[in-house]
Coordinates of C-alpha atoms in Angstrom, one line a residue:
X24 CA 0.0 0.0 0.0
X25 CA 1.6 4.8 -1.0
X26 CA 4.9 9.1 -1.0
X27 CA 4.6 5.5 1.0
X28 CA 3.1 6.5 1.7
X29 CA 1.7 6.4 1.5
X30 CA -0.1 6.1 6.5
X31 CA 2.5 8.0 7.9
X32 CA 4.0 11.3 8.8
X33 CA 3.8 14.3 6.5
X34 CA 3.8 14.3 2.8
X35 CA 6.1 16.5 0.9
X36 CA 6.0 17.7 -2.6
X37 CA 8.9 15.4 -3.3
X38 CA 8.3 11.9 -2.0
X39 CA 10.5 9.1 -1.1
X40 CA 12.4 6.8 -3.3
X41 CA 9.5 4.8 -4.2
X42 CA 5.9 5.4 -3.5
X43 CA 4.8 5.9 0.1
X44 CA 1.5 5.8 1.9
X45 CA 0.1 9.2 2.2
X46 CA -1.5 10.7 5.3
X47 CA -4.9 12.2 4.9
X48 CA -5.2 14.2 8.1
X49 CA -2.2 16.4 8.0
X50 CA -0.7 18.7 5.6
X51 CA 1.9 17.1 3.7
X52 CA 4.7 19.4 3.1
X53 CA 8.3 18.5 3.8
X54 CA 8.2 14.9 4.8
X55 CA 9.3 12.5 2.2
X56 CA 12.7 13.9 1.6
X57 CA 13.4 14.5 5.3
X58 CA 14.7 17.9 6.3
X59 CA 17.6 16.8 8.3
X60 CA 19.9 13.9 8.8
X61 CA 21.5 12.3 11.8
X62 CA 25.1 11.8 11.9
X63 CA 26.9 9.9 14.6
X64 CA 27.9 9.0 18.1
X65 CA 28.7 11.9 20.5
X66 CA 32.2 10.6 21.2
X67 CA 33.2 10.4 17.5
X68 CA 31.8 13.8 16.6
X69 CA 32.4 15.8 19.8
X70 CA 28.6 16.5 19.9
X71 CA 27.3 18.7 22.7
X72 CA 24.7 17.7 25.2
X73 CA 21.0 17.9 24.0
X74 CA 20.4 21.3 25.7
X75 CA 23.7 22.9 24.8
X76 CA 23.6 26.2 22.9
X77 CA 24.7 26.2 19.3
X78 CA 25.4 29.1 17.1
X79 CA 22.7 28.1 14.7
X80 CA 19.9 27.7 17.3
X81 CA 17.2 25.1 17.2
X82 CA 14.4 24.5 14.7
X83 CA 11.2 22.8 15.9
X84 CA 9.1 20.8 13.5
X85 CA 5.7 19.3 14.4
X86 CA 3.8 16.5 12.7
X87 CA 0.9 14.2 13.2
X88 CA 1.5 10.5 13.4
X89 CA 4.4 8.3 14.4
X90 CA 7.6 6.7 13.2
X91 CA 7.8 3.0 12.9
X92 CA 11.6 2.6 12.5
X93 CA 14.6 4.6 11.4
X94 CA 15.9 1.5 9.6
X95 CA 16.1 2.4 5.9
X96 CA 15.6 -1.2 4.9
X97 CA 12.4 -1.8 6.9
X98 CA 10.4 1.4 7.4
X99 CA 6.9 1.7 6.1
X100 CA 5.6 5.0 7.4
X101 CA 6.4 8.2 5.5
X102 CA 7.1 10.0 8.8
X103 CA 10.1 7.6 9.1
X104 CA 11.2 8.5 5.6
X105 CA 11.2 12.1 6.7
X106 CA 13.8 11.4 9.4
X107 CA 16.0 8.8 7.7
X108 CA 17.6 11.4 5.4
X109 CA 18.9 13.2 8.4
X110 CA 20.9 10.1 9.2
X111 CA 21.8 8.3 6.0
X112 CA 23.0 9.6 2.6
X113 CA 22.3 8.0 -0.8
X114 CA 24.4 8.1 -4.0
X115 CA 22.0 10.7 -5.4
X116 CA 19.8 13.1 -3.6
X117 CA 16.5 14.9 -4.4
X118 CA 16.4 18.1 -6.3
X119 CA 14.9 21.2 -4.5
X120 CA 13.8 22.5 -7.9
X121 CA 12.2 19.6 -9.7
X122 CA 10.1 16.7 -8.5
X123 CA 11.5 14.4 -11.2
X124 CA 15.2 15.3 -11.0
X125 CA 18.0 14.0 -8.8
X126 CA 21.2 15.8 -7.8
X127 CA 24.5 14.6 -6.4
X128 CA 24.8 12.9 -3.1
X129 CA 27.6 10.6 -1.9
X130 CA 28.4 10.4 -5.6
X131 CA 29.3 13.8 -7.2
X132 CA 29.1 12.4 -10.8
X133 CA 28.1 9.4 -12.8
X134 CA 28.4 7.9 -16.3
X135 CA 25.9 5.9 -18.3
X136 CA 27.2 3.7 -21.1
X137 CA 25.9 4.4 -24.6
X138 CA 24.0 1.1 -24.7
X139 CA 22.5 1.8 -21.2
X140 CA 23.9 -1.4 -19.8
X141 CA 26.5 0.0 -17.4
X142 CA 26.0 2.9 -14.9
X143 CA 29.1 4.0 -13.0
X144 CA 29.0 6.3 -9.9
X145 CA 32.0 8.3 -8.7
X146 CA 32.0 8.9 -4.9
X147 CA 33.3 12.1 -3.4
X148 CA 36.7 12.1 -1.8
X149 CA 37.1 12.0 1.9
X150 CA 33.7 10.6 2.9
X151 CA 33.4 9.3 6.4
X152 CA 30.9 7.7 8.7
X153 CA 30.0 9.3 12.0
X154 CA 32.3 7.0 13.9
X155 CA 35.3 8.3 11.9
X156 CA 35.7 5.3 9.6
X157 CA 36.0 5.9 5.8
X158 CA 32.8 5.6 3.8
X159 CA 33.7 3.8 0.6
X160 CA 32.3 2.2 -2.5
X161 CA 32.3 -1.1 -0.6
X162 CA 29.6 0.2 1.7
X163 CA 27.5 1.4 -1.2
X164 CA 28.0 -1.8 -3.2
X165 CA 27.1 -4.0 -0.2
X166 CA 23.9 -2.0 0.6
X167 CA 22.8 -2.2 -3.0
X168 CA 23.5 -5.9 -3.2
X169 CA 21.3 -6.5 -0.1
X170 CA 18.5 -4.6 -1.9
X171 CA 19.1 -6.5 -5.1
X172 CA 18.9 -9.8 -3.3
X173 CA 15.4 -9.1 -2.1
X174 CA 14.2 -9.2 1.5
X175 CA 13.0 -6.1 3.4
X176 CA 15.1 -3.7 1.4
X177 CA 14.1 -5.3 -1.9
X178 CA 10.4 -4.5 -1.6
X179 CA 11.1 -0.9 -0.4
X180 CA 13.8 0.1 -2.9
X181 CA 14.0 -2.7 -5.4
X182 CA 12.3 -0.8 -8.3
X183 CA 15.5 1.3 -8.6
X184 CA 17.5 -1.8 -9.3
X185 CA 15.2 -3.5 -11.8
X186 CA 17.3 -4.9 -14.7
X187 CA 20.5 -4.7 -12.6
X188 CA 22.5 -7.9 -12.8
X189 CA 25.6 -7.1 -10.7
X190 CA 26.9 -4.4 -8.4
X191 CA 30.6 -4.0 -8.1
X192 CA 33.1 -1.7 -6.3
X193 CA 36.3 -1.8 -8.5
X194 CA 37.9 0.7 -6.2
X195 CA 37.1 2.7 -3.0
X196 CA 35.4 5.6 -4.9
X197 CA 33.7 3.7 -7.8
X198 CA 30.4 1.8 -7.9
X199 CA 29.4 0.1 -11.1
X200 CA 26.1 -1.4 -12.0
X201 CA 25.9 -3.9 -14.9
X202 CA 22.4 -4.3 -16.3
X203 CA 20.6 -7.0 -18.4
X204 CA 18.5 -4.2 -20.0
X205 CA 18.5 -0.4 -20.0
X206 CA 16.7 1.2 -17.1
X207 CA 14.4 4.3 -17.6
X208 CA 14.9 5.4 -13.9
X209 CA 18.7 5.1 -13.5
X210 CA 21.0 6.9 -12.7
X211 CA 18.6 8.1 -10.0
X212 CA 19.6 6.1 -7.0
X213 CA 18.2 7.5 -3.7
X214 CA 18.7 4.3 -1.7
X215 CA 20.2 5.1 1.7
X216 CA 23.6 3.6 2.1
X217 CA 24.4 1.8 5.3
X218 CA 27.8 0.9 6.8
X219 CA 28.9 -2.5 5.5
X220 CA 30.6 -3.4 8.8
X221 CA 27.3 -3.0 10.6
X222 CA 24.8 -4.2 8.0
X223 CA 26.6 -7.5 7.3
X224 CA 26.1 -8.5 10.9
X225 CA 22.4 -8.4 10.4
X226 CA 21.0 -10.8 7.8
X227 CA 17.4 -10.3 6.7
X228 CA 15.9 -12.4 9.5
X229 CA 17.7 -10.3 12.1
X230 CA 17.5 -6.9 10.4
X231 CA 14.9 -5.7 12.9
X232 CA 17.8 -5.8 15.5
X233 CA 19.9 -3.3 13.5
X234 CA 21.3 -0.8 16.2
X235 CA 19.3 2.4 15.9
X236 CA 19.8 3.9 19.4
X237 CA 21.6 7.2 19.6
X238 CA 24.7 5.8 21.3
X239 CA 25.3 3.0 18.7
X240 CA 23.9 4.4 15.5
X241 CA 26.6 4.9 12.8
X242 CA 25.4 7.4 10.1
X243 CA 26.6 9.7 7.3
X244 CA 23.9 12.4 7.1
X245 CA 24.1 16.1 8.1
X246 CA 22.7 15.3 11.6
X247 CA 23.2 12.8 14.3
X248 CA 20.4 11.5 16.6
X249 CA 20.5 12.7 20.2
X250 CA 17.2 11.4 21.3
X251 CA 14.3 9.2 20.0
X252 CA 13.5 5.7 18.8
X253 CA 10.6 3.7 17.4
X254 CA 7.3 5.0 18.8
X255 CA 8.9 8.2 20.4
X256 CA 7.0 11.4 20.2
X257 CA 10.2 13.4 20.1
X258 CA 13.3 13.0 17.9
X259 CA 16.1 15.4 18.5
X260 CA 19.0 15.9 16.0
X261 CA 22.3 17.8 16.1
X262 CA 24.2 19.1 13.1
X263 CA 27.2 16.9 12.2
X264 CA 30.1 18.8 10.6
X265 CA 31.4 15.6 8.9
X266 CA 28.7 15.5 6.3
X267 CA 29.8 16.3 2.7
X268 CA 27.6 19.4 2.6
X269 CA 29.4 20.9 5.6
X270 CA 27.8 22.0 8.9
X271 CA 24.1 22.9 8.7
X272 CA 23.3 26.5 9.8
X273 CA 20.5 24.8 11.9
X274 CA 22.4 23.4 14.8
X275 CA 19.5 21.5 16.4
X276 CA 16.3 20.1 14.9
X277 CA 13.5 18.8 17.1
X278 CA 10.7 16.7 15.5
X279 CA 7.7 16.4 17.7
X280 CA 4.9 14.0 16.8
X281 CA 1.3 14.7 17.9
X282 CA -2.0 13.0 17.7
X283 CA -4.1 16.0 16.6
X284 CA -3.7 18.9 14.3
X285 CA -5.4 21.2 16.7
X286 CA -2.6 20.8 19.2
X287 CA -0.1 21.6 16.5
X288 CA -2.0 24.7 15.5
X289 CA -1.9 26.0 19.1
X290 CA 1.9 25.2 19.3
X291 CA 2.5 27.3 16.2
X292 CA 0.5 30.2 17.6
X293 CA 2.4 30.1 20.9
X294 CA 5.7 30.0 19.1
X295 CA 6.6 26.5 20.4
X296 CA 6.8 25.2 16.8
X297 CA 8.6 26.7 13.9
X298 CA 7.3 24.7 11.1
X299 CA 4.5 22.2 10.4
X300 CA 2.7 20.6 7.4
X301 CA 0.2 19.0 9.7
X302 CA -2.6 21.6 9.5
X303 CA -5.7 21.4 7.4
X304 CA -6.9 24.0 4.9
X305 CA -9.1 25.8 7.4
X306 CA -6.3 26.0 10.0
X307 CA -3.9 27.3 7.4
X308 CA -6.2 30.1 6.5
X309 CA -6.6 31.1 10.1
X310 CA -2.9 31.0 10.8
X311 CA -2.1 33.1 7.7
X312 CA -3.5 36.2 9.5
X313 CA -1.3 35.8 12.6
X314 CA 1.8 37.9 13.1
X315 CA 5.2 36.3 12.3
X316 CA 3.4 33.3 10.7
X317 CA 3.3 32.4 7.0
X318 CA 0.7 29.8 6.1
X319 CA -0.8 28.6 2.9
X320 CA -1.9 25.8 0.6
X321 CA -0.4 24.4 -2.5
X322 CA -1.0 21.4 -4.7
X323 CA 0.7 18.2 -3.6
X324 CA 2.2 17.4 -7.0
X325 CA 3.2 13.8 -6.2
X326 CA 0.2 12.3 -4.4
X327 CA -3.2 10.9 -4.9
X328 CA -6.2 9.7 -2.9
X329 CA -8.2 6.7 -3.9
X330 CA -10.9 4.2 -3.1
X331 CA -9.2 0.8 -3.5
X332 CA -10.5 -2.7 -3.9
X333 CA -9.4 -6.2 -3.1
X334 CA -9.0 -7.2 -6.7
X335 CA -8.1 -10.8 -6.0
X336 CA -6.1 -11.7 -2.9
X337 CA -4.3 -15.0 -3.6
X338 CA -1.1 -16.7 -2.7
X339 CA 1.4 -15.4 -5.4
X340 CA 3.0 -18.8 -5.7
X341 CA 0.1 -21.2 -5.7
X342 CA -2.8 -19.0 -6.7
X343 CA -4.8 -20.2 -3.8
X344 CA -7.3 -17.5 -2.7
X345 CA -6.6 -15.7 0.5
X346 CA -9.0 -13.9 2.8
X347 CA -12.7 -13.4 2.3
X348 CA -13.3 -10.6 -0.2
X349 CA -16.9 -9.9 -1.3
X350 CA -17.2 -11.6 -4.7
X351 CA -18.3 -8.4 -6.3
X352 CA -15.0 -6.6 -5.8
X353 CA -13.2 -9.3 -7.7
X354 CA -15.1 -8.2 -10.8
X355 CA -13.6 -5.4 -12.9
X356 CA -17.0 -4.5 -14.3
X357 CA -18.3 -3.9 -10.8
X358 CA -15.4 -1.8 -9.8
X359 CA -15.5 0.3 -13.0
X360 CA -19.2 0.9 -12.6
X361 CA -18.4 2.8 -9.4
X362 CA -16.1 5.2 -11.2
X363 CA -18.9 7.9 -11.2
X364 CA -20.5 6.9 -7.9
X365 CA -18.5 9.3 -5.7
X366 CA -18.4 13.1 -5.6
X367 CA -14.8 14.3 -5.4
X368 CA -15.9 17.9 -4.9
X369 CA -18.1 16.9 -1.9
X370 CA -15.2 14.9 -0.4
X371 CA -12.9 17.9 -0.8
X372 CA -15.4 20.3 0.7
X373 CA -16.7 18.2 3.6
X374 CA -13.8 15.9 4.5
X375 CA -10.8 18.0 3.5
X376 CA -12.2 21.5 4.0
X377 CA -11.2 22.3 0.5
X378 CA -7.8 20.6 0.7
X379 CA -8.2 18.1 -2.2
X380 CA -7.9 19.1 -5.9
X381 CA -9.3 17.1 -8.9
X382 CA -7.4 14.0 -10.1
X383 CA -8.8 10.9 -11.8
X384 CA -5.8 8.9 -12.7
X385 CA -2.9 7.4 -10.7
X386 CA -0.2 9.7 -12.2
X387 CA -0.5 13.0 -10.3
X388 CA 0.1 16.6 -11.6
X389 CA 3.8 16.4 -10.7
X390 CA 4.3 14.4 -13.9
X391 CA 2.1 16.2 -16.4
X392 CA 3.6 14.7 -19.5
X393 CA 3.0 11.2 -18.3
X394 CA -0.6 11.9 -17.2
X395 CA -3.5 10.3 -19.2
X396 CA -6.9 12.0 -19.1
X397 CA -9.8 9.5 -18.6
X398 CA -13.1 10.0 -20.6
X399 CA -15.0 13.0 -19.5
X400 CA -18.0 11.0 -18.5
X401 CA -15.9 9.1 -16.0
X402 CA -14.7 12.2 -14.3
X403 CA -18.1 13.5 -13.3
X404 CA -20.2 12.6 -10.2
X405 CA -23.0 10.7 -11.9
X406 CA -24.8 8.1 -9.6
X407 CA -27.4 7.4 -12.3
X408 CA -24.6 6.3 -14.7
X409 CA -23.1 4.2 -12.0
X410 CA -26.5 2.5 -11.4
X411 CA -26.9 1.8 -15.1
X412 CA -23.5 0.3 -15.3
X413 CA -24.1 -1.9 -12.2
X414 CA -27.4 -3.1 -13.8
X415 CA -25.6 -3.9 -17.1
X416 CA -22.9 -5.8 -15.1
X417 CA -25.6 -8.0 -13.5
X418 CA -25.7 -6.2 -10.1
X419 CA -29.5 -5.4 -10.1
X420 CA -31.8 -4.2 -7.5
X421 CA -34.2 -6.7 -5.9
X422 CA -37.7 -6.0 -4.6
X423 CA -36.2 -4.6 -1.4
X424 CA -34.0 -2.1 -3.2
X425 CA -30.8 -4.0 -2.5
X426 CA -28.2 -5.1 -5.1
X427 CA -27.8 -8.7 -5.9
X428 CA -24.9 -10.7 -7.4
X429 CA -25.1 -11.5 -11.1
X430 CA -26.3 -15.0 -10.2
X431 CA -29.2 -13.6 -8.2
X432 CA -27.9 -14.3 -4.8
X433 CA -28.1 -11.4 -2.2
X434 CA -25.1 -9.2 -2.2
X435 CA -23.0 -9.6 1.0
X436 CA -22.2 -6.5 3.0
X437 CA -19.4 -4.5 1.5
X438 CA -16.7 -3.5 4.1
X439 CA -14.8 -0.3 3.6
X440 CA -11.5 -0.2 5.7
X441 CA -10.0 3.1 6.9
X442 CA -7.3 4.3 9.2
X443 CA -9.2 5.4 12.4
X444 CA -6.6 8.0 13.3
X445 CA -7.2 10.2 10.3
X446 CA -10.2 12.5 10.6
X447 CA -10.3 13.4 7.0
X448 CA -10.1 9.8 5.9
X449 CA -13.0 8.9 8.3
X450 CA -15.2 11.7 6.9
X451 CA -14.4 10.7 3.3
X452 CA -15.2 7.1 4.0
X453 CA -18.5 8.0 5.6
X454 CA -19.5 9.9 2.5
X455 CA -18.4 7.0 0.2
X456 CA -20.5 4.7 2.4
X457 CA -23.6 6.9 2.1
X458 CA -23.3 7.0 -1.7
X459 CA -22.9 3.2 -1.8
X460 CA -26.0 2.8 0.3
X461 CA -27.9 5.1 -2.1
X462 CA -27.0 2.7 -4.9
X463 CA -28.5 -0.2 -3.0
X464 CA -25.5 -1.7 -1.1
X465 CA -25.3 -2.8 2.6
X466 CA -22.2 -1.0 3.8
X467 CA -20.0 -1.5 6.8
X468 CA -17.1 0.9 7.7
X469 CA -14.2 -0.8 9.4
X470 CA -12.1 1.9 11.2
X471 CA -8.9 0.5 12.6
X472 CA -5.3 1.4 13.3
X473 CA -2.8 1.7 10.5
X474 CA -1.1 -1.4 11.7
X475 CA -4.4 -3.3 11.6
X476 CA -5.3 -2.0 8.2
X477 CA -2.0 -3.2 6.9
X478 CA -2.6 -6.6 8.4
X479 CA -6.1 -6.8 6.9
X480 CA -4.7 -5.9 3.4
X481 CA -2.0 -8.6 3.6
X482 CA -4.5 -11.2 4.8
X483 CA -7.0 -10.4 2.1
X484 CA -9.8 -9.9 4.7
X485 CA -11.2 -6.7 3.2
X486 CA -13.3 -5.5 0.3
X487 CA -12.6 -1.8 -0.1
X488 CA -10.5 0.9 1.5
X489 CA -9.8 4.6 1.5
X490 CA -6.1 5.5 1.3
X491 CA -3.5 7.4 -0.7
X492 CA -0.2 7.1 -2.3
X493 CA 2.8 9.4 -2.7
X494 CA 5.3 9.3 -5.6
X495 CA 8.9 10.0 -5.4
X496 CA 10.9 11.1 -8.4
X497 CA 9.3 9.1 -11.2
X498 CA 5.9 7.5 -12.0
X499 CA 7.5 4.1 -11.8
X500 CA 7.7 4.5 -8.0
X501 CA 4.0 3.7 -7.6
X502 CA 3.2 2.0 -10.9
X503 CA 5.3 -0.9 -9.8
X504 CA 2.9 -1.6 -7.0
X505 CA 0.2 -2.6 -9.4
X506 CA 2.3 -5.4 -10.9
X507 CA 1.7 -9.1 -10.1
X508 CA 5.1 -9.4 -8.4
X509 CA 4.1 -6.9 -5.7
X510 CA 1.2 -9.1 -4.3
X511 CA 1.8 -9.9 -0.6
X512 CA 4.4 -7.2 -0.6
X513 CA 3.6 -3.5 -1.4
X514 CA 0.4 -4.1 -3.4
X515 CA -2.7 -3.1 -1.4
X516 CA -5.1 -4.1 -4.2
X517 CA -3.8 -7.6 -5.1
X518 CA -4.2 -6.5 -8.7
X519 CA -2.6 -8.7 -11.3
X520 CA -2.8 -8.3 -15.0
X521 CA -0.5 -9.8 -17.6
X522 CA -1.2 -6.9 -20.0
X523 CA -0.3 -4.4 -17.3
X524 CA 2.9 -6.3 -16.4
X525 CA 4.1 -6.4 -20.0
X526 CA 3.5 -2.7 -20.4
X527 CA 5.3 -2.0 -17.1
X528 CA 8.4 -4.0 -18.2
X529 CA 8.3 -2.3 -21.5
X530 CA 8.3 1.2 -20.1
X531 CA 11.0 0.3 -17.6
X532 CA 13.4 -0.6 -20.4
X533 CA 12.5 2.2 -22.8
X534 CA 15.1 5.0 -22.9
X535 CA 13.3 7.0 -25.5
X536 CA 11.3 9.5 -23.4
X537 CA 8.5 10.0 -25.8
X538 CA 7.9 6.3 -26.3
X539 CA 8.0 5.7 -22.6
X540 CA 5.4 8.4 -21.9
X541 CA 3.1 6.7 -24.4
X542 CA 3.5 3.3 -22.7
X543 CA 2.8 4.8 -19.2
X544 CA -0.4 6.4 -20.6
X545 CA -1.5 2.9 -21.9
X546 CA -0.9 1.5 -18.4
X547 CA -3.2 4.1 -17.0
X548 CA -5.9 3.2 -19.5
X549 CA -5.6 -0.5 -18.4
X550 CA -5.9 0.6 -14.7
X551 CA -8.9 2.8 -15.5
X552 CA -10.7 -0.2 -17.2
X553 CA -9.9 -2.7 -14.5
X554 CA -10.3 -0.2 -11.7
X555 CA -8.3 -1.7 -8.8
X556 CA -8.3 2.0 -7.7
X557 CA -10.8 4.7 -8.2
X558 CA -8.7 7.9 -7.9
X559 CA -10.7 10.7 -6.5
X560 CA -8.3 13.5 -6.0
X561 CA -5.0 15.0 -5.1
X562 CA -4.3 16.3 -1.6
X563 CA -3.4 19.9 -1.2
X564 CA -0.5 20.6 1.0
X565 CA -0.8 23.0 3.8
X566 CA 2.1 24.4 5.8
X567 CA 2.7 27.1 8.4
X568 CA 6.0 28.4 9.6
X569 CA 7.2 31.2 11.8
X570 CA 9.5 34.0 10.6
X571 CA 10.5 35.5 14.0
X572 CA 13.2 32.9 14.7
X573 CA 14.3 31.7 11.3
X574 CA 14.7 33.4 7.9
X575 CA 15.5 32.1 4.5
X576 CA 12.5 29.8 4.0
X577 CA 12.7 28.7 0.3
X578 CA 9.6 27.2 -1.5
X579 CA 10.3 24.2 -3.7
X580 CA 8.8 23.2 -7.1
X581 CA 6.3 26.1 -7.3
X582 CA 5.6 29.5 -5.9
X583 CA 4.3 29.1 -2.4
X584 CA 5.4 25.5 -2.3
X585 CA 6.8 23.4 0.5
X586 CA 9.7 25.1 2.3
X587 CA 10.9 21.8 4.0
X588 CA 11.2 19.4 1.1
X589 CA 14.6 18.0 1.7
X590 CA 17.9 18.4 3.5
X591 CA 18.9 21.3 1.3
X592 CA 16.0 23.3 2.7
X593 CA 17.7 23.5 6.1
X594 CA 20.9 24.9 4.5
X595 CA 19.0 28.0 3.3
X596 CA 17.8 28.9 6.8
X597 CA 19.5 31.4 9.1
X598 CA 18.6 32.0 12.7
X599 CA 17.5 35.3 14.2
X600 CA 18.4 36.2 17.7
X601 CA 15.3 34.5 19.0
X602 CA 16.4 31.2 17.6
X603 CA 19.7 31.3 19.6
X604 CA 17.9 32.4 22.8
X605 CA 15.4 29.5 22.3
X606 CA 18.3 27.0 22.2
X607 CA 19.8 28.4 25.3
X608 CA 16.5 28.2 27.1
X609 CA 16.5 24.4 26.6
X610 CA 18.9 24.1 29.4
X611 CA 16.1 25.3 31.7
X612 CA 13.8 22.6 30.4
X613 CA 12.0 24.4 27.6
X614 CA 11.6 22.4 24.4
X615 CA 10.7 24.0 21.1
X616 CA 8.8 21.7 18.8
X617 CA 8.6 21.5 15.1
X618 CA 5.4 20.1 13.7
X619 CA 5.7 18.1 10.7
X620 CA 2.8 17.2 8.4
X621 CA 2.1 13.7 9.2
X622 CA 2.3 11.4 6.3
X623 CA 0.6 8.4 7.5
X624 CA 0.8 6.6 5.5
X625 CA 0.4 7.0 2.3
X626 CA 1.6 6.2 4.5
X627 CA 1.2 4.0 8.0
X628 CA 3.8 2.2 9.3
X629 CA 4.2 -0.6 10.9
X630 CA 5.6 -4.0 11.2
X631 CA 8.8 -5.8 10.5
X632 CA 9.5 -8.8 8.3
X633 CA 6.9 -9.3 5.5
X634 CA 4.6 -6.6 7.0
X635 CA 7.4 -4.1 7.4
X636 CA 8.2 -4.6 3.7
X637 CA 4.7 -3.8 2.7
X638 CA 4.2 -0.1 2.2
X639 CA 6.2 2.7 3.8
X640 CA 5.1 4.9 1.0
X641 CA 1.6 5.2 2.2
X642 CA 0.8 8.4 3.9
X643 CA -2.5 9.5 5.3
X644 CA -4.6 11.8 3.3
X645 CA -4.9 14.2 6.2
X646 CA -1.2 14.6 6.4
X647 CA -1.2 15.5 2.8
X648 CA -4.0 17.9 3.2

């Protein structure tokens, strides 16, 4: 299940490496890329105590949701992805200017062979881990090999290594990928690199034991972790000068996680929080009139919200059915008939307070050239058309005004699953349930925790759900989740189509951009016909930040866009005198908090092993609001 989300912490305009579960209750700016990175142990870096004053002061970010794990190989929630870049670097890093571009990271340059079958990365000189040890191509090659071998890292990051046959490190500063076929997504490679000497001690079955506590965590990012772990409400970071970017002007970053947006709004008003993307559209409008606060709304270019279906839960190896889906949801004609049954404008107005913009395909507005436009009649709210299509597919009304199955049997109750922690998602699901009832269905809304929702999806014990996905830097990052190979892994719909899989493989190998765009549009047409998802909109991002302690906030991707999209966002900030005084005040026990727009994920997030490999990209719709 997307981001990643796609449901976890806050969405950002630029999502994680693959898709992620999106959060529906919070504003989604500045999450997927992470705005800071942890660096190392206090002894190795000479770090100060948590309350010590730093020249750059402290930035406080607030978000709704939680963090499942800081392990880059096993996280699911997008909130986790927001923090991981503080700690771990990749060979390439997100661009602050373009959703679809990547810039240098650990590698400062790369070469692609004319035939597309070899990609070579050249690492920067003098890279080091936070414990002082050299960071070399051997670390990068070992991490990529672990992803390539499958396991937890494979389902999270494997789409970047499709077609890669071998990964080699011919010398300390060179990583070479040999491919069986050209890749449309390389050389983008945002997979966080872990230290070989640590990772090799934890095979896949023990990967959940990877040391992530502040004292033992070895990292490479611009920050080191001073406080926080799985399930914590506070994560505190300190700038680490050993990062290749140099020392961040933001000395300390506190990420505080809350259960409600109202609490975050009050923290912004009081000045206890410097930034958040976890406010809804109404709250952003109210905050925009306050002194020293900039607040606004912008399109979330890389996310979408959908009604999803159990399209055929079955064991991927044996084909034996799993779970107990309503037989109707297994029928593409039934699913497609509901394309016009729901009113996106009403969902935006009532559930998202105006924080959802129109979208009716799985490729969002961040990738306009890849986006296919469905038939106009399928983009309107038209319950009469939905009723006619249901009748034509055999789902007719009986004498009691209830739909029957095509064989005449009574239609079993349809269950719609939703994350209970997301107010916007709950409201949207209630509206969907009412429209389904009006069409003659018996509806049950199953509100549950994100963990439970993930379990239900993996077990096949569901019919429909409301959720969302967040893309990263390429449409491939979520399109892969509709392939047959993702069943029981990241797929939340259990969709499997030979036609779709063939198109997916074709676009993955196609290096001619125009031809690839045409293939991706064909894929969207197949998805529209089979309707494993009915996409209903694109979340609007809301953000609020204070200008009395920090200056230099820089929007990304668009005017008024997210000012906390990635690590580079922090490097543009400069403290005012208030920021320095706030840092000093920490020694007396005051803690400033930064609210971060909870991506729940698309995002979510959740278990280890097979579950933990399922869908970090999912974030909640509210977090993307």
